[in-house]
Amino acid sequence: MRLSRSVVGEDEANAVSKVITEDGYLGMGTVAREFENAIARYIGIEPWQVISVNSGTAALHLACQTVYIQEQEKIRNLDGNPEFIIPSLTFVASFQAARAAGFKAVPCDVLLETGTMDLDDVQRRINKNTVAIMPVDYASNPWKLDETYAFASKNGLRVVEDAAHAFGCKHHRKKIGSFGDLVCFSFDGIKNITCGEGGCIIAFQKDAATLCADARLLGVKGDTAKRFAGARSWDPDVVHQGWRYHLSNIMAAIGIVQLKRLETEFIPARRRLYELYRQKLSDIENVAFFVTDPDDFIVPHILPLRILEEKRQLVANDLQARGIPTGMHYKPNHLLSLFGGGANRLPNVEKLYGELLTVPLHPCLADEDVILVCDEIKKVLGARNA
Ligand SMILES: *Cc1c(COP(=O)(O)O)cnc(C)c1O
């Protein structure tokens, strides 16, 4: 049994093979453009809004850099470093991306019930140097996103949404990526769809989209349009810092096939396995699921359980002894040396750090696997009212 995996096969292999044998160009070209168009169609937005890159981290970095450039007037007039408030319970990529773009990454607490950003705690951390917030759709939970965007707008803050877990999800019937400021997806090996490695930014202003698109190709102005037309810029100008973050045709070819399989295979499989876990663990003492909004549509990328009453290690050890892999998403970022080393306490994140145990979840998992994991947890913790 595996905790997570890429679910790829013949169709992806054929698509890659076609790029190699027929297209003859492996870099960023027509296949990458086709992938962006397919994402735009899927989400229901315009093609210019989708900027594909070679990882989710690159997407977050470019989104943060775009905020920095667009807010440079405000930033020039600050006393200290511009600040980006980020929930501590996230992959370190969120923090590194904000830092790489020139921000001080300020960790904030999360809600115990959902694992998502606690807006009351954010409010307390806002000061004159605060420029932006980064809500994370933790465990594919788009909890109160409308409220989060309204909060940001009320406080004059930009938003980079880390939606790495949330491709295919909906908030109040709107697809993730169909609303927001700058929304970032990851298509790494284990996400809801994969390119092998890849990601994209969804932008809602033309300027922001252009800044992201140029910055993925070393800041060379207008290089995207040239490459999509099979050409190059031989007399370019460069205005801003840029990177080599573009997505190759090979990776894009995998993504195009994955996107076709999302609605028919991946979403139903992930949701069915998740429901089976819920059902099988419902009568077990000291296991809690994160709360979700019935008006949201969740496509679970990972399943972190809360194991209460300090029994997490007991369960983790037992599952490990049975050869069942588990994970821990995530070590809180405010405990990492680079982001404060625990100098500030975040009570809810730290409580969750003692409770969380991620159990196997991916579309290749069989019902019997889920039942086996649940029976094992039941053996350790016992049934409720037993
Ligand atoms: C996967 C992930 C990222 C980074 O994506 P990569 O494609 O792996 O670089 C960022 N944030 C979160 C929450 C993630 O899970």
XYZ file of N, CA, C and O in Angstrom, residues 110-178:
276
model
N -4.248 28.662 12.611
C -5.345 28.117 11.806
C -6.508 27.772 12.733
O -6.353 27.743 13.960
N -7.667 27.498 12.155
C -8.821 27.036 12.927
C -8.635 25.546 13.214
O -8.276 24.783 12.307
N -8.870 25.156 14.453
C -8.712 23.742 14.828
C -9.628 22.836 14.011
O -9.262 21.721 13.663
N -10.824 23.331 13.726
C -11.843 22.482 13.103
C -11.608 22.258 11.616
O -12.131 21.303 11.044
N -10.852 23.162 10.969
C -10.703 23.068 9.511
C -9.237 23.030 9.046
O -8.961 22.640 7.910
N -8.322 23.485 9.885
C -6.921 23.547 9.488
C -6.621 24.705 8.552
O -5.520 24.805 8.006
N -7.606 25.589 8.341
C -7.398 26.729 7.435
C -7.183 28.020 8.226
O -7.462 28.085 9.428
N -6.700 29.037 7.514
C -6.353 30.335 8.080
C -7.400 30.873 9.068
O -8.598 30.919 8.747
N -6.940 31.306 10.251
C -7.820 31.902 11.258
C -7.811 33.426 11.065
O -6.834 34.089 11.389
N -8.905 33.943 10.507
C -8.931 35.375 10.151
C -8.830 36.286 11.375
O -8.321 37.403 11.276
N -9.287 35.817 12.542
C -9.128 36.625 13.758
C -7.647 36.772 14.090
O -7.181 37.837 14.485
N -6.914 35.689 13.941
C -5.473 35.762 14.206
C -4.768 36.622 13.152
O -3.843 37.372 13.469
N -5.221 36.522 11.902
C -4.651 37.374 10.846
C -4.877 38.844 11.209
O -3.948 39.665 11.134
N -6.100 39.146 11.624
C -6.443 40.524 11.982
C -5.455 41.075 13.025
O -4.983 42.212 12.905
N -5.135 40.269 14.012
C -4.211 40.702 15.063
C -2.797 40.958 14.534
O -2.046 41.722 15.102
N -2.433 40.289 13.444
C -1.071 40.413 12.907
C -0.927 41.506 11.852
O 0.175 41.814 11.405
N -2.044 42.056 11.419
C -1.978 43.098 10.391
C -1.387 44.371 10.980
O -1.782 44.817 12.058
N -0.398 44.920 10.294
C 0.175 46.213 10.687
C 0.445 46.986 9.401
O 0.082 46.534 8.311
N 1.085 48.127 9.502
C 1.239 48.977 8.302
C 2.158 48.343 7.260
O 2.135 48.739 6.097
N 2.942 47.339 7.640
C 3.812 46.672 6.669
C 3.151 45.483 5.965
O 3.732 44.885 5.055
N 1.959 45.132 6.412
C 1.283 43.976 5.816
C 0.801 44.322 4.405
O 0.087 45.304 4.208
N 1.209 43.500 3.433
C 0.848 43.757 2.037
C -0.126 42.696 1.511
O -0.982 42.992 0.689
N 0.016 41.466 2.002
C -0.763 40.375 1.404
C -0.973 39.226 2.372
O -0.273 39.119 3.392
N -1.956 38.389 2.036
C -2.175 37.142 2.783
C -2.184 35.972 1.796
O -2.431 36.147 0.608
N -1.880 34.790 2.341
C -1.869 33.592 1.499
C -2.735 32.495 2.120
O -2.230 31.631 2.836
N -4.046 32.527 1.864
C -4.859 31.407 2.339
C -4.441 30.112 1.640
O -4.108 30.131 0.452
N -4.432 29.028 2.378
C -4.072 27.719 1.830
C -5.325 26.838 1.894
O -5.946 26.734 2.954
N -5.697 26.251 0.773
C -6.863 25.352 0.752
C -6.404 24.001 1.318
O -6.305 22.998 0.591
N -6.163 24.015 2.623
C -5.541 22.866 3.293
C -6.414 21.609 3.168
O -7.609 21.651 3.462
N -5.793 20.516 2.756
C -6.514 19.252 2.550
C -7.749 19.472 1.667
O -8.814 18.894 1.907
N -7.568 20.326 0.659
C -8.607 20.576 -0.365
C -9.852 21.249 0.203
O -10.928 21.139 -0.379
N -9.697 21.949 1.315
C -10.842 22.593 1.976
C -10.878 24.097 1.676
O -10.091 24.859 2.229
N -11.795 24.531 0.806
C -11.846 25.962 0.465
C -12.667 26.753 1.492
O -13.445 27.621 1.134
N -12.514 26.434 2.763
C -13.311 26.961 3.871
C -13.411 28.489 3.845
O -12.400 29.179 3.916
N -14.635 28.991 3.733
C -14.925 30.429 3.831
C -14.031 31.304 2.955
O -13.602 32.378 3.371
N -13.747 30.845 1.742
C -12.884 31.636 0.845
C -13.517 32.980 0.499
O -12.832 33.997 0.445
N -14.848 32.995 0.260
C -15.511 34.274 -0.058
C -15.255 35.281 1.057
O -14.928 36.438 0.796
N -15.385 34.801 2.289
C -15.172 35.663 3.447
C -13.703 36.128 3.509
O -13.426 37.286 3.836
N -12.793 35.235 3.175
C -11.365 35.565 3.206
C -11.044 36.661 2.189
O -10.308 37.609 2.495
N -11.602 36.542 0.976
C -11.352 37.568 -0.052
C -11.989 38.900 0.348
O -11.410 39.965 0.118
N -13.177 38.843 0.964
C -13.838 40.072 1.419
C -13.004 40.733 2.526
O -12.840 41.961 2.551
N -12.461 39.913 3.412
C -11.602 40.394 4.503
C -10.372 41.098 3.932
O -9.998 42.197 4.359
N -9.745 40.481 2.921
C -8.539 41.063 2.305
C -8.885 42.400 1.651
O -8.159 43.403 1.815
N -9.977 42.411 0.946
C -10.376 43.623 0.241
C -10.668 44.744 1.235
O -10.253 45.895 1.047
N -11.347 44.413 2.335
C -11.671 45.401 3.374
C -10.385 45.985 3.980
O -10.334 47.166 4.332
N -9.348 45.139 4.093
C -8.094 45.583 4.714
C -7.057 46.063 3.696
O -5.897 46.292 4.041
N -7.437 46.151 2.448
C -6.515 46.619 1.414
C -5.335 45.691 1.173
O -4.225 46.139 0.880
N -5.567 44.383 1.283
C -4.482 43.418 1.123
C -4.638 42.612 -0.161
O -5.750 42.315 -0.598
N -3.528 42.258 -0.780
C -3.533 41.349 -1.918
C -3.625 39.910 -1.418
O -3.298 39.629 -0.258
N -4.050 39.009 -2.327
C -4.211 37.603 -1.947
C -3.534 36.694 -2.967
O -3.822 36.769 -4.163
N -2.622 35.859 -2.494
C -2.133 34.739 -3.294
C -2.722 33.497 -2.649
O -2.431 33.203 -1.486
N -3.605 32.810 -3.358
C -4.234 31.612 -2.804
C -3.389 30.392 -3.167
O -3.149 30.137 -4.345
N -2.934 29.658 -2.131
C -2.228 28.407 -2.381
C -3.285 27.319 -2.531
O -3.773 26.761 -1.542
N -3.642 27.044 -3.781
C -4.689 26.064 -4.088
C -4.076 24.759 -4.579
O -4.701 24.017 -5.340
N -2.841 24.468 -4.121
C -2.131 23.264 -4.568
C -2.933 21.991 -4.307
O -2.845 21.028 -5.056
N -3.747 21.989 -3.220
C -4.530 20.794 -2.881
C -5.900 20.787 -3.538
O -6.634 19.826 -3.383
N -6.267 21.879 -4.208
C -7.689 22.114 -4.463
C -8.088 22.111 -5.930
O -9.168 22.608 -6.273
N -7.282 21.538 -6.817
C -7.704 21.494 -8.216
C -8.943 20.606 -8.324
O -8.968 19.488 -7.823
N -9.995 21.123 -8.958
C -11.247 20.368 -9.102
C -12.266 20.661 -8.018
O -13.405 20.227 -8.112
N -11.864 21.397 -6.965
C -12.794 21.726 -5.864
C -13.665 22.921 -6.232
O -13.362 23.663 -7.165
N -14.763 23.092 -5.472
C -15.623 24.269 -5.648
C -15.921 24.891 -4.298
O -16.071 24.166 -3.302
N -15.995 26.231 -4.294
C -16.442 26.955 -3.102
C -17.764 27.630 -3.426
O -17.828 28.446 -4.346
N -18.799 27.254 -2.678
C -20.140 27.801 -2.905
C -20.492 27.733 -4.400
O -20.886 28.716 -5.011
N -20.244 26.547 -4.973
C -20.589 26.201 -6.366
C -19.712 26.871 -7.427
O -19.954 26.718 -8.612
N -18.704 27.628 -6.986
C -17.775 28.221 -7.965
C -16.474 27.415 -7.955
O -15.913 27.151 -6.894
N -15.979 27.054 -9.140
C -14.729 26.299 -9.201
C -13.577 27.102 -8.614
O -13.493 28.322 -8.821
N -12.698 26.443 -7.898
C -11.483 27.095 -7.416
C -10.677 27.506 -8.653
O -10.476 26.704 -9.574
N -10.227 28.753 -8.664
C -9.527 29.278 -9.825
C -10.443 30.129 -10.700
O -9.974 30.787 -11.622
N -11.763 30.117 -10.415
C -12.680 30.946 -11.215
C -12.917 32.302 -10.553
O -13.627 33.144 -11.104
